[in-house]
Every structure is written in C-alpha cells, then in structure tokens.
XYZ file of C-alpha atoms in Angstrom:
604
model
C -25.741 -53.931 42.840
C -28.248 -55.204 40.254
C -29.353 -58.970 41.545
C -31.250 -61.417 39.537
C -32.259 -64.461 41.250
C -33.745 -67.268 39.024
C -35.568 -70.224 39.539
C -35.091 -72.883 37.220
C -37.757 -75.969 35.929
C -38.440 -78.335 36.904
C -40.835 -77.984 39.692
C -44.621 -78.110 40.144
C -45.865 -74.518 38.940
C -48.701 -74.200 41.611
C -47.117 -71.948 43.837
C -43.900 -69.502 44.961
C -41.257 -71.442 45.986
C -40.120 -69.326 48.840
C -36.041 -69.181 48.125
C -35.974 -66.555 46.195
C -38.526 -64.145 47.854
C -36.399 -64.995 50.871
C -33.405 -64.025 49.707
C -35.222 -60.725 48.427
C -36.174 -60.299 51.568
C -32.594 -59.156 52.773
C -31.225 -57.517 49.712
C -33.615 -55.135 49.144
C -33.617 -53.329 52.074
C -30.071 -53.199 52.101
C -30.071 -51.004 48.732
C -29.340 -53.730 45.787
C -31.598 -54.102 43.330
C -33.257 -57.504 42.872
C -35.048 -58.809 40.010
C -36.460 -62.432 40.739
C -37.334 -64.394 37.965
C -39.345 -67.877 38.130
C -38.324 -69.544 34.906
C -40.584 -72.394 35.875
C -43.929 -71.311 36.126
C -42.778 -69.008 33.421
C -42.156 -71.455 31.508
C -45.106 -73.488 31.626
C -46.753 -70.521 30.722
C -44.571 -70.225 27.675
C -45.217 -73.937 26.496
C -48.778 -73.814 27.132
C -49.259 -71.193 24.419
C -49.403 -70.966 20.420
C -45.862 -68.963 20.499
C -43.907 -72.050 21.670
C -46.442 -74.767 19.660
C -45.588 -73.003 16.664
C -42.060 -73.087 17.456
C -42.593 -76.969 17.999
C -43.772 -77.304 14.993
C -41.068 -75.688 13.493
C -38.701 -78.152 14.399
C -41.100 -81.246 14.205
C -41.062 -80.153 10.123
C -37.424 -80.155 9.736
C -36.824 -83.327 11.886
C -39.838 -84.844 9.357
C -37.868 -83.219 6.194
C -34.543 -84.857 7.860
C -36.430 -88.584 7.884
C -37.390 -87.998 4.507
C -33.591 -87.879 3.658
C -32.904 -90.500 5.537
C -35.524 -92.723 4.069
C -34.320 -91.757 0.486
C -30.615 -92.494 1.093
C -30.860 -95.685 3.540
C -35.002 -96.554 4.529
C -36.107 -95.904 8.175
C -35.237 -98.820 10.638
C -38.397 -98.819 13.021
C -37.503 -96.611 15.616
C -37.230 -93.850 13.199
C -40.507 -95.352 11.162
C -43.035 -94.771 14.360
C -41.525 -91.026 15.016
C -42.434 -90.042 11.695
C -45.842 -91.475 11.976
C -45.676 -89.869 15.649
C -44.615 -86.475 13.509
C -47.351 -86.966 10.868
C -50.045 -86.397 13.230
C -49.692 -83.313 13.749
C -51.121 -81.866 10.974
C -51.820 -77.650 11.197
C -55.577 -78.760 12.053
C -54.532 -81.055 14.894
C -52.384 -78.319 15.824
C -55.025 -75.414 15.989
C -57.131 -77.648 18.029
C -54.317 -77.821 20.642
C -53.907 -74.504 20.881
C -57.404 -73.938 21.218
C -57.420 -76.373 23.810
C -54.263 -75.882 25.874
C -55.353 -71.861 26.169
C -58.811 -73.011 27.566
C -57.012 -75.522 29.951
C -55.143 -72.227 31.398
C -57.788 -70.488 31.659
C -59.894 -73.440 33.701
C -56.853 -73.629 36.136
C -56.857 -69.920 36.969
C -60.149 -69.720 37.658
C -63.406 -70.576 39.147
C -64.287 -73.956 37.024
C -61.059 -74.650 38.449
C -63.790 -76.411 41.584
C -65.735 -78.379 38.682
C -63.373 -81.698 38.726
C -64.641 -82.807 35.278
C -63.024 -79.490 34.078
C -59.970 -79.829 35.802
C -59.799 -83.432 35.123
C -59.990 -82.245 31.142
C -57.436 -79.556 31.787
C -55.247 -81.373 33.375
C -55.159 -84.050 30.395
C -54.763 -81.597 27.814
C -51.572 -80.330 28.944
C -50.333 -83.881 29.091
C -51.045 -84.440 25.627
C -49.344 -80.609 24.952
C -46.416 -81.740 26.720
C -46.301 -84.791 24.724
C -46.707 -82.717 21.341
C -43.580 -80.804 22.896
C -41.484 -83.932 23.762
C -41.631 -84.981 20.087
C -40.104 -81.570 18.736
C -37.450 -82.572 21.077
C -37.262 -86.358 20.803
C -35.930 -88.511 22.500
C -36.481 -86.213 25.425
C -39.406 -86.905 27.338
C -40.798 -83.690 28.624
C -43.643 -84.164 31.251
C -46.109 -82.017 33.098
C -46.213 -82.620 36.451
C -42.593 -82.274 35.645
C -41.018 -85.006 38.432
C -41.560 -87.309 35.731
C -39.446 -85.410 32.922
C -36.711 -87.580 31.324
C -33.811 -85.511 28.905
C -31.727 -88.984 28.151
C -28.891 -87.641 30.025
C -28.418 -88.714 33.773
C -28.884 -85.619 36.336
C -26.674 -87.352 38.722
C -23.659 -87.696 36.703
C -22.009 -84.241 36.038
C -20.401 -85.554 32.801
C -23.633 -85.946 30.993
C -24.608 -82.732 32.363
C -21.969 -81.293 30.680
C -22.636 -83.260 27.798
C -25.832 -81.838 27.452
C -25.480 -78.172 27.976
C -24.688 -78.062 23.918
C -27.455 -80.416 22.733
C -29.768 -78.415 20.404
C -31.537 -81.248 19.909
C -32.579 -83.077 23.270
C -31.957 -80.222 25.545
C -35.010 -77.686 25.596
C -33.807 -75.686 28.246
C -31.580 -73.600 25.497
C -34.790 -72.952 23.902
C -36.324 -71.899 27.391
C -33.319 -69.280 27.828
C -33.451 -67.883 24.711
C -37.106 -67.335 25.004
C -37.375 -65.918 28.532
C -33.519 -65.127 29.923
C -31.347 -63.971 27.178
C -33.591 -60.529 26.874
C -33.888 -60.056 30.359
C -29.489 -60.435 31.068
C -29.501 -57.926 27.591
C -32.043 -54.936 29.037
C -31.079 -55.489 32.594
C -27.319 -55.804 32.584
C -27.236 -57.588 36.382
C -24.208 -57.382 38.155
C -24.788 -61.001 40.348
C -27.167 -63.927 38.735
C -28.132 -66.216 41.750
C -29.716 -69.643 40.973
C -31.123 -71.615 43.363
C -31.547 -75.200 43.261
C -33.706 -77.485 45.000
C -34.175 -80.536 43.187
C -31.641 -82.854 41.004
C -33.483 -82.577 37.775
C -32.561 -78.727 38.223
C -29.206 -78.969 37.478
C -29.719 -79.539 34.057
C -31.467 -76.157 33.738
C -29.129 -74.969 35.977
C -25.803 -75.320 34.288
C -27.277 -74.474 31.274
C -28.966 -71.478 32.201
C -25.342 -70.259 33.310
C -23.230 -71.805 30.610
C -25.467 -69.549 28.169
C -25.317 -66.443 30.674
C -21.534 -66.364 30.575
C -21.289 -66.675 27.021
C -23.860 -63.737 26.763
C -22.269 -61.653 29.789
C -18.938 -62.968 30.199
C -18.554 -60.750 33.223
C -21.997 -61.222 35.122
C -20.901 -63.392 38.595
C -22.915 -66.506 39.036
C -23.868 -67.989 42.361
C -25.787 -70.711 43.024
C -27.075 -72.453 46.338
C -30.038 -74.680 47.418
C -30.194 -77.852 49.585
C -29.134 -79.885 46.632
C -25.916 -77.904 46.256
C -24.942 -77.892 50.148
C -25.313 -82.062 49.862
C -23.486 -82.343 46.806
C -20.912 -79.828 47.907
C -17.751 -82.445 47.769
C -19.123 -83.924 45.131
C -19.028 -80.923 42.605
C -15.745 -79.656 43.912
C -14.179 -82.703 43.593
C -14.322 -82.638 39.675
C -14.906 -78.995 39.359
C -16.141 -79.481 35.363
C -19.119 -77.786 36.176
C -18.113 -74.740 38.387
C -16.460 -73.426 35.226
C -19.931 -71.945 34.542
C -20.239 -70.257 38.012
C -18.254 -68.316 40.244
C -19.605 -69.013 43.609
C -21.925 -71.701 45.393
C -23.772 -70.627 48.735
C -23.865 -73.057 51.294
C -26.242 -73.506 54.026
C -28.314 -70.840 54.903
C -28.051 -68.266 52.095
C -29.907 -64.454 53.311
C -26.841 -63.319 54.815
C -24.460 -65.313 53.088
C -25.618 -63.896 49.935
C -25.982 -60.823 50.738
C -22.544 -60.739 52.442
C -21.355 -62.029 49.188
C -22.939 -59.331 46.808
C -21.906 -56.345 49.460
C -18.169 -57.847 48.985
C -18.719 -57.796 44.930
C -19.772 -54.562 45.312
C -16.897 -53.042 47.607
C -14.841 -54.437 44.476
C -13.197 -57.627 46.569
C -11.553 -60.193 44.747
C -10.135 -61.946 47.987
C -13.610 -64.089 48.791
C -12.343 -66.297 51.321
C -13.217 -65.027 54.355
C -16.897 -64.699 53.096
C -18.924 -67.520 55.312
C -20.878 -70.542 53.722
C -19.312 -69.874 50.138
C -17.089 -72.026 47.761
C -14.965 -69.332 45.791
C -12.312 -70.002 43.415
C -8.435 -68.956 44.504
C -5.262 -69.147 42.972
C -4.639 -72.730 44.481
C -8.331 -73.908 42.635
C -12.074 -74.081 44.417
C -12.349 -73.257 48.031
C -14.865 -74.382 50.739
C -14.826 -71.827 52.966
C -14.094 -72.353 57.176
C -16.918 -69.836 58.135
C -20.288 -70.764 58.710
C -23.364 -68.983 59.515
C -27.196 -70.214 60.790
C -29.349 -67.684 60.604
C -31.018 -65.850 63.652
C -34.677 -66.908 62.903
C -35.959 -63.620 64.704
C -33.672 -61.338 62.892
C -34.992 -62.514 59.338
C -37.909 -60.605 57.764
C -40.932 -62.002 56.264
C -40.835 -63.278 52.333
C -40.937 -60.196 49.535
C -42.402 -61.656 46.402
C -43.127 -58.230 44.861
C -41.868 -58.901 40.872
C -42.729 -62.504 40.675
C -45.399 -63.358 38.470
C -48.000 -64.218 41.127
C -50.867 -64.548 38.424
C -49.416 -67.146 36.430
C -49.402 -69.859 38.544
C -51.652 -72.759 38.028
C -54.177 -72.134 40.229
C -57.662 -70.138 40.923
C -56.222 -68.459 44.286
C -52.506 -67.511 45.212
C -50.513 -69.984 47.954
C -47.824 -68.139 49.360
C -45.173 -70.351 51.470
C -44.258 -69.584 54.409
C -41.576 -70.959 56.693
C -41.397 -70.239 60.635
C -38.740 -73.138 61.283
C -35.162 -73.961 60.145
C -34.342 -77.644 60.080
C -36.398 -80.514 61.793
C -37.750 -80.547 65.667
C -37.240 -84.533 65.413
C -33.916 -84.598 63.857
C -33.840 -88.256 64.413
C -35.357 -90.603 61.266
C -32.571 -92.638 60.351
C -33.658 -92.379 56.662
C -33.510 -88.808 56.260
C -31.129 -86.495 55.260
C -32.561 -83.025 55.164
C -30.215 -81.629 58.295
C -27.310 -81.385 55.940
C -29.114 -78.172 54.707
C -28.099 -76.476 58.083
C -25.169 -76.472 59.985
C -27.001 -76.086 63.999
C -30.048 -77.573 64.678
C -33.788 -76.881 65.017
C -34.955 -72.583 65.493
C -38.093 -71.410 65.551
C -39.688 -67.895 64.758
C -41.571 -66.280 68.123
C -45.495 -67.123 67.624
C -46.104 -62.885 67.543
C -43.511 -63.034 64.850
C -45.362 -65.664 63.073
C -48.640 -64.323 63.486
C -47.695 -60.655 62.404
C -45.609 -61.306 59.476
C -49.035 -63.794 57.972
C -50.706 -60.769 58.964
C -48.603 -58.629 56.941
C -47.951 -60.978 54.207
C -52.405 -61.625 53.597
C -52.841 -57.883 53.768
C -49.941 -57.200 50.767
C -50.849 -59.854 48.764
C -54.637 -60.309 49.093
C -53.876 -63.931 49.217
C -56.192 -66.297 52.129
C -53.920 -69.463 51.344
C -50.794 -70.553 52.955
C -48.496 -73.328 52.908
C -46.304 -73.566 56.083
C -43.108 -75.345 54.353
C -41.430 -76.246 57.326
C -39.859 -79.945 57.400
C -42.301 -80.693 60.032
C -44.250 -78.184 62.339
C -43.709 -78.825 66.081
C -46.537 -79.737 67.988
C -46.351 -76.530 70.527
C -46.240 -74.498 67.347
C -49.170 -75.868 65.744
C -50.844 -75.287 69.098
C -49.943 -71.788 69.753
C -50.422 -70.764 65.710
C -53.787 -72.018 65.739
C -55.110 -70.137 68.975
C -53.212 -67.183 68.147
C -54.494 -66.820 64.273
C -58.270 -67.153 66.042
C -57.192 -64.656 68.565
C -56.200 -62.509 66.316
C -58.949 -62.886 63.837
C -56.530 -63.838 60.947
C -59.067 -65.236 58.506
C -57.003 -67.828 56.241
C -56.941 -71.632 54.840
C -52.885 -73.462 55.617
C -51.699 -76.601 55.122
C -48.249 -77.867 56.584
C -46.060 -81.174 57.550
C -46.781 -83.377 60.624
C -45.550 -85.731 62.244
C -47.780 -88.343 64.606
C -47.355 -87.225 68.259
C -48.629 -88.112 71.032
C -48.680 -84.390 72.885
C -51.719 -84.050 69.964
C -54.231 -86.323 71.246
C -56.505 -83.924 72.848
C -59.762 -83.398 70.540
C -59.548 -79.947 71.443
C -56.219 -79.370 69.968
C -57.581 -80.324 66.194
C -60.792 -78.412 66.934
C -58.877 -75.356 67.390
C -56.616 -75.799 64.606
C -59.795 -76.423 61.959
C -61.251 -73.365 63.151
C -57.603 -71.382 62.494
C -57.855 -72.442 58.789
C -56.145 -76.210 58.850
C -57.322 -77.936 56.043
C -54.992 -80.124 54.961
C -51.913 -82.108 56.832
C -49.000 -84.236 55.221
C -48.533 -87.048 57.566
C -45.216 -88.855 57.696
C -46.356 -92.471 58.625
C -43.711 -94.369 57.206
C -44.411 -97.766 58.403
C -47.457 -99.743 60.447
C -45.192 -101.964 62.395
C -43.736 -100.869 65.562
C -40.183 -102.724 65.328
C -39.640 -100.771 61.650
C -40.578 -97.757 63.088
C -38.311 -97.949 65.943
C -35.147 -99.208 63.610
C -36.365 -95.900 61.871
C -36.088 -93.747 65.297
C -39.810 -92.784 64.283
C -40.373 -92.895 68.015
C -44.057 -92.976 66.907
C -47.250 -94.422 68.907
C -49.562 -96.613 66.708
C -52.595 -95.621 69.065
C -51.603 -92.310 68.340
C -51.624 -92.281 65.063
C -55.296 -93.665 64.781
C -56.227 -90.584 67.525
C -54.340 -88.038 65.487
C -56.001 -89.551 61.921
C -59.440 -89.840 63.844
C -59.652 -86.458 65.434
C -58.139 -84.442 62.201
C -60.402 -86.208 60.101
C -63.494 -85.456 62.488
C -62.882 -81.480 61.899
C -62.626 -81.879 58.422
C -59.162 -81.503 57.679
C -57.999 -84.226 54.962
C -55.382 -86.418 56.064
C -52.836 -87.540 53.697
C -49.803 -90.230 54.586
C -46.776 -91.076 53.378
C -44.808 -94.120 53.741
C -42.521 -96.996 52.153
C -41.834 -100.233 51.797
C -38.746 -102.199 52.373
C -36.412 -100.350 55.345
C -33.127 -102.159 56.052
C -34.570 -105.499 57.849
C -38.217 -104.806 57.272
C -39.774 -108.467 56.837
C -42.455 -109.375 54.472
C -45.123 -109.572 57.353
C -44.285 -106.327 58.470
C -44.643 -104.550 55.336
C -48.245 -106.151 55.321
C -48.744 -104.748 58.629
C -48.238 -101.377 57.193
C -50.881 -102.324 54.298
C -53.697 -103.536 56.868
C -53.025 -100.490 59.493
C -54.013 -98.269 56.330
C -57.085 -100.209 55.370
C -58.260 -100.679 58.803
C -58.117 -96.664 59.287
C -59.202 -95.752 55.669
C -62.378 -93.703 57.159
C -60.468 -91.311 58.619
C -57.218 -91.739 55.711
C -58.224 -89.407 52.511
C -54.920 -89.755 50.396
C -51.586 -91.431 50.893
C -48.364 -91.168 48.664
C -46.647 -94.795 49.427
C -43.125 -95.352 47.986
C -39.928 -98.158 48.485
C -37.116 -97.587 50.516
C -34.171 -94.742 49.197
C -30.953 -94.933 50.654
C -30.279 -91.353 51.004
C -26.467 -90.349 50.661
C -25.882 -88.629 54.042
C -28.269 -90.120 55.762
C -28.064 -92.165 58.946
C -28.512 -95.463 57.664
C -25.904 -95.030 54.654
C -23.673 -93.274 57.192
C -23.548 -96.729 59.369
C -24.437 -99.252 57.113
C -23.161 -102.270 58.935
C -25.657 -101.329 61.665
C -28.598 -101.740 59.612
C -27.532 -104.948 57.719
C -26.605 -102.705 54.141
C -24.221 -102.984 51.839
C -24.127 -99.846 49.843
C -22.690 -100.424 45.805
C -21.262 -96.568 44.972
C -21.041 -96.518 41.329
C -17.865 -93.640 41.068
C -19.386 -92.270 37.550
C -22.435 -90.880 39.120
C -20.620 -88.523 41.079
C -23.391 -86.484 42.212
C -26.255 -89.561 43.145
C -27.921 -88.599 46.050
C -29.126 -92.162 46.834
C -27.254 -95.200 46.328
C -28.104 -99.418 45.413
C -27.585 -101.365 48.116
C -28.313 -104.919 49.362
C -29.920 -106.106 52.725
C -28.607 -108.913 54.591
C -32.331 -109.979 55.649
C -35.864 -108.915 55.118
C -37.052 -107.537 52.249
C -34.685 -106.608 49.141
C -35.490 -103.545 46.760
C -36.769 -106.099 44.163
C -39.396 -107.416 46.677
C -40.087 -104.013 48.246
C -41.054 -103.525 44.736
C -43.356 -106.218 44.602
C -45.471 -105.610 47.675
C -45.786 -101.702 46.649
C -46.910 -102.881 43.237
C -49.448 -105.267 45.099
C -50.654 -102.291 47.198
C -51.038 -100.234 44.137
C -53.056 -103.322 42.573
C -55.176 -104.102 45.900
C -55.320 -100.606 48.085
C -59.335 -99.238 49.083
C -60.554 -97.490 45.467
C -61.243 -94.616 47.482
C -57.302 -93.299 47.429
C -57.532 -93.295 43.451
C -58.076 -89.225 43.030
C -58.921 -87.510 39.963
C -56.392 -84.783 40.799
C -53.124 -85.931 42.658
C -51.896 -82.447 43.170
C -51.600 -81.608 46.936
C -52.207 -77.604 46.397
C -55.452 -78.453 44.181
C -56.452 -80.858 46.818
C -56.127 -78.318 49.650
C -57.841 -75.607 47.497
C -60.844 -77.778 47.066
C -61.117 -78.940 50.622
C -61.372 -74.964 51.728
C -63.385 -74.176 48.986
C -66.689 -77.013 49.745
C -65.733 -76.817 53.793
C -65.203 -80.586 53.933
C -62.890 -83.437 53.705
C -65.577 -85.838 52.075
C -65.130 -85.358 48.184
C -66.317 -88.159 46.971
C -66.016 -85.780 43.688
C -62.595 -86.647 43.394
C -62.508 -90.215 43.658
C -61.976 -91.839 40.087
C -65.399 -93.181 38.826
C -65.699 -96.973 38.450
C -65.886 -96.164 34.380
C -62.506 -94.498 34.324
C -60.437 -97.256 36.157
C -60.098 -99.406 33.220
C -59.052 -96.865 30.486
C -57.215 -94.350 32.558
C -56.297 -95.119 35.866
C -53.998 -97.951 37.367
C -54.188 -96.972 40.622
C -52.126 -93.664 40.778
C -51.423 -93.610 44.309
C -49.028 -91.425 44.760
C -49.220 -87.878 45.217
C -46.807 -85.124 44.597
C-alpha cells in the first residue's frame, strides 16, 4: 500500500515531531510505501517566501478594490476604514523590502549567525511582521508565528465552527496551504491510506480541512487520523459524528501497530474493520469504537525513520531529532494532568542498551549531535543509567528532556555525570512553592529537593527552566506568594521559567472528582470538543484572581527571566554551542524593556 502520513500546522517548526517517523518506523519494513509529509514546517517555509507574499498581495488588492466598492455605494464604517489604511501600506516597495527581509531572516535561522542574538532577535521580528502582512490577506484571521498564538475567528473546540470553516475562502488559509503543498502531491502520488496525526487542538482546523479537500480530490483515498488529542476527544467526536464524514477511521491509543494492522487489513481488501484494535470504523449501525486494545511492547518497536522529511527546513542551524524511550508517565499521579488517557496500561520503558544503540544508530544516519528526549517525564534511574552509559559508550551528543524534582537525584555526582553525557537543558515541572498545594496536587515533591536539584544542575551548567501556575483548587493567596518568593530566593541557580493559571483539564483527576477539590465545573454543551472547562472554587483563589497574581508576577518577577529568544530548542542550541548556562546575551537589555518587552515570561 502507498501511505502518506501528514502533519498538519500549527506547531513550532524547530524540529521533527516524532509521530510520523514513528509510525514509518513499522510500515516500511513491512513492505508499504510511506511518504511523510510535514505540512508545518513546510509551510512556514512556503509563507516565508516571495511565492506566497505575492499571492498575499494578490488578495490584499482585490479585498482593497472590494472597499473601494463599498465606500462608493455606502462609505466605510471604521472597522473597514483602518483595514484599508492597514491594506494601503503595503505598497510593491514595502513589499520587496519584506521579501528581501523575510529570505535573509531564513537564512540567519539556518545557520551560523543563528548564535549572534542581535541577528536572531532581528529574524525573529521580521517574520512577525511577515506573518502579520499574511494575516491581513486573510483578515480577520490572525495568523501568528510562534503559531500557539494563531487565532482563525472560529472556535477549535466546537466542531460546528470547524465545520463552518472548512469552506471559508476568506478566513481559512489552510485551503490555500493545501492547494499549494497537498493537492499535487495526492495527484502524482495516488496514496492508497492518508494518515493525519494530531497533537494539538488548533490542528483540527487544518485537519478537517486537509481531508475535506482530499476526499473531494480522491474520493476513494481512506483517511485515518489519530494523536493524543483524538484518543481524549474520542466520545466527543463520535457523539456528533459531523466531522468523521471527512475520514474513515480514527486510531486510538498507541498507533504503530494499530496502523499498520489497519493498512495490512485495507490492503487484504477487508471491509469488515471491527475486529481491528484501537480503531473507530464506520458499520452499518453508524461509528464504532472498537473493544480491542493494544499498548505497545516498548522493546519490540524500532527506532524513528525520518528518511523523506524535510530535515533542512527546519528553523534552526543544527537538526534536533526527538526521541522517546518511555510510554506514558513514571509518576502517573498529578491530579491536574491528563496525559495517561493517551495509553491504555501504564508506564514502559525501552532497555538502556536499546536506548543507547538506537541514539547510536539514529546520530550516525542523520549526522545530527542534538536530541530531545520527549518523554512526559524521564525517570530518575533512566536519566542515571543514560548518562553513564552514553559516556561509556563514547556517544558524543547535546539532549534535553522533562524532569521532575526527586529526591533519588540529590547526589552531586549524579548531575556531574549527566553534564558530561551531553545534558544541557532540563524542563522542570515545579508547579507550586507551597508544600500543602503541592500535596493537594499529589506532586509528592521535596522543597529542599528542589533547591539541591536547581543548585547542582545549575553548577554543571545545564540551564534550568520551571514551570508552574497559579490558582489550584484551594490554593490561598499567601500560598501563591510562596510560590513567587521560592523562585526569587533561588533565581541564581533558575535561568527561565514558563508560569501559567490553573486549567481544568477534561479527564483529569481533579475534574473527574470535583467535589473533592472544592470545584464546580460549568460544561458549556456547544463546545463539544473543550478540553478544559470554567469552573468555580469554593475557597482560595478564583481564576479571576489567579489572574491577577500571575499578571503581578509578570509585572514584578527578577529582569533576568525576560529572554530575547523564548524558544526552548534555540535556548538549548545556544547553551551547547558557548558551553555554559550564563548568557547574559539573552537577557533583554534595559533599553528594550520599554518599547518591546512586557515581561514575556513564558516560554514555549
């Protein structure tokens, strides 16, 4: 069978995103044919060059030659009066300039000025201002680069504006973005199975749209799709089924040998699905959730194949390949999480000779000395045993991964070893300074050990970055200070944090047993597939103040957290690249606060 696996914007273009080499990974050897497609990065690429501007301004002069009509029959109320100025602007000078510009912004993120930060710092805001040049040829859309920040108008968690926007010419960009970079490739390559895989909300947009125009094209191509996001919102989509008229099948779960059980049953000609594990097929009787499921042997799976992805386009001087050695989470316990719905049994691991070998293998295919262990948060034995065994084994490379705080990490030796194995960067999840909230979170986490783990990281040079939020079911006002000073009194050895409010996640714990934590959850029924929910506390803080104090912190945190570059992958490159976690580079400079910066503290 011919395969192509896509995967759609938005998401941050600065490395694979390992779903689809995964999935690669098992149908290739097993004689399909797969042709894997990142539509994000490639389009990025697209945008960022003079064949989509020019096709901007295409569509920026007919919406100006459309105001003029309107201003001739009727006048222009204001809304309509600042676009056109907006419009006017962009005169064919202006416009050569960006082009100019945006091509020599590529260029500076692919390569070695890529280390100068006023050059990235320049790069970077050119392809905000080419992204806002974009968003007016598609107004009222607000299309964004980094792209969590994108806005189309219509809601992502409601599937009737999703369907509403599949045929907007106007607003949705993403029919532009297939007929640019799919429609050619389902033409010349004819595949037999599209899979999409979706990992964010925002996706689904892209998503549905990317298949809506597929089955129009190639009425007889089967669609799958799959991703975390579609195993949590499972119900949710079969319930009103308007959007599985664009696909055949979703993927549940884990998806290597689900999907490739699926595309060997296509392929033997089966029309009877239902005994296929981890799938929702259509019958007779309407959509169908499968009984079978399947978790995936960890040992059994080979490493990542991203042979056909575009590895040079990605926004970055030197490749990052993810790689993932886990499934699910060792803690399994934070009440405000919800990432174990992606898996139906618990935590596996990869053997560390496994681990070691297939980095081995993976450096020596693709030349790359960067990695990004994805799991949800690497064990503490593992992060042990990888670091002595990539010295041991002389595997020369730079990683960055997920932590959490433990107190089996407080030998100095431990974070030694690991610097010397190529640590250079760690994601901390902190959550909270106060020991009550972290114990009504099931954090389970030692306050002394956080300051050892922060201290002794920092000491060997890796940069430490924390995340954490404000405003957890009871959390008092004094409490969420405590968090505040815990950060400032450990600054020396904090060199980022991301800092957010309180999400009631929709399978998680808390929403799960809301009476325990003082909640009441308010489920609005239209937005169907919401993956957090409003709710109200019965003490401590409410959103509205949670608000408040993360606003103050934004206002009142140490200046040395405001970065030039919030992007964790450019962070991590630049901490390998001067052998330190002191870049004092990379703080903003006391001129730019004023103009440009209000604090940007969080990361993505």
């Amino acid at each position: 069978m011919k395969v192509l696996l896509i995967f759609p914007p938005d998401w941050l273009p600065s490395e694979p995103y390992l779903s689809l080499p995964a999935l690669t990974s098992v149908l290739r050897p097993a004689g399909h044919e797969v042709i894997q497609r990142d539509i994000n990065v490639d389009m990025y690429d697209l945008m960022f060059s003079e064949r989509f501007l020019r096709h901007v301004q295409n569509r920026i002069d007919f919406e100006l030659r459309h105001l003029q009509v309107v201003a001739d029959q009727r006048g222009l109320d204001q809304e309509e009066g600042e676009l056109r100025r907006q419009l006017e602007v962009w005169d064919e000078p202006s416009l050569q300039a960006l082009i100019r510009d945006v091509t020599e912004a590529k260029r500076i993120l692919r390569c070695e000025d890529f280390y100068d930060i006023d050059k990235l710092e320049w790069a970077t805001h050119i392809l905000h201002t080419t992204m806002a040049y974009i968003s007016l040829g598609y107004y009222p859309a607000q299309i964004c680069f980094p792209p969590i920040e994108t806005e189309l108008v219509y809601k992502p968690f409601m599937s009737s504006e999703i369907l509403e926007a599949l045929d907007d010419t106007q607003i949705n960009v993403y029919r532009d973005v297939y007929r640019f970079l799919l429609a050619d490739v389902i033409e010349q390559e004819k595949p037999d199975v599209v899979g999409i895989s979706i990992v964010q909300q925002k996706q689904l947009i892209s998503t549905f749209t990317f298949a809506k125009l597929i089955k129009e094209q190639a009425p007889n191509t089967h669609i799958t799709i799959g991703g975390n996001i579609v195993t949590r919102l499972r119900d949710a989509l079969m319930e009103k089924g308007g959007l599985f008229q664009f696909v055949d099948t979703a993927v549940l779960y884990e998806g290597e040998s689900a999907f490739l059980k699926l595309v060997n049953a296509l392929e033997a000609g089966e029309t009877d699905l239902t005994h296929l594990p981890n799938l929702i097929c259509r019958t007779e009787h309407g959509l169908q959730k499968n009984k079978d499921v399947f978790a995936e042997d960890m040992d059994k799976l080979p490493p990542p194949d991203f042979d056909g992805l575009p590895l040079e386009k990605y926004f970055v001087p030197r490749l990052i390949l993810p790689y993932l050695a886990t499934r699910g989470c060792y803690w399994g316990k934070c009440t405000f999480c919800d990432h174990f719905q992606g898996y139906v049994e618990g935590y596996r691991t990869k053997q560390i000779g496994q681990i070691t070998e297939e980095i081995r293998f993976l450096q020596n295919k693709y030349g790359n000395r960067h990695f990004h262990f994805t799991d949800e948060s690497y064990p503490p034995a593992l992060f042990r045993k990888l670091s002595r065994s990539l010295i041991d084994n002389k595997i020369d490379i730079a990683w960055t991964t997920h932590m959490r705080f433990e107190e089996t990490l407080l030998d100095e030796e431990v974070w030694r070893v690991a610097a010397e194995s190529g640590c250079r960067y760690l994601h901390f999840g902190y959550e909270s300074g106060n020991k009550r909230v972290l114990d009504l979170m099931d954090k389970a986490t030692n306050l002394d050990a956080i300051r050892t783990n922060l201290r002794m990281s920092s000491k060997f040079g890796i940069w430490n970055h924390i995340m954490g939020f404000f405003g957890f079911p009871g959390e008092k006002p004094e409490e969420a200070e405590d968090s505040k000073r815990f950060c400032h009194e450990n600054r020396e050895h904090i060199h980022s944090l991301g800092f957010m409010t309180f999400v009631l996640g929709r399978f998680s714990p808390v929403a799960m047993e809301p009476e325990k934590y003082g909640l009441t959850a308010y489920k609005n029924p239209e937005w169907d597939l919401a993956l957090d929910y409003y709710f109200t506390v019965d003490e401590g803080l409410s959103i509205q103040e949670a608000l408040e104090v993360f606003d103050e912190f934004e206002r009142d945190h140490d200046p040395k957290w405001d970065l030039r570059t919030a992007v964790r992958e450019y962070i991590f490159l630049y901490v390998d690249r001067f052998g330190t976690n002191e870049l004092t580079q990379l703080h903003v400079r006391p001129d730019q606060r004023p103009a440009v910066y209000n604090n940007p503290v969080g990361m993505v």
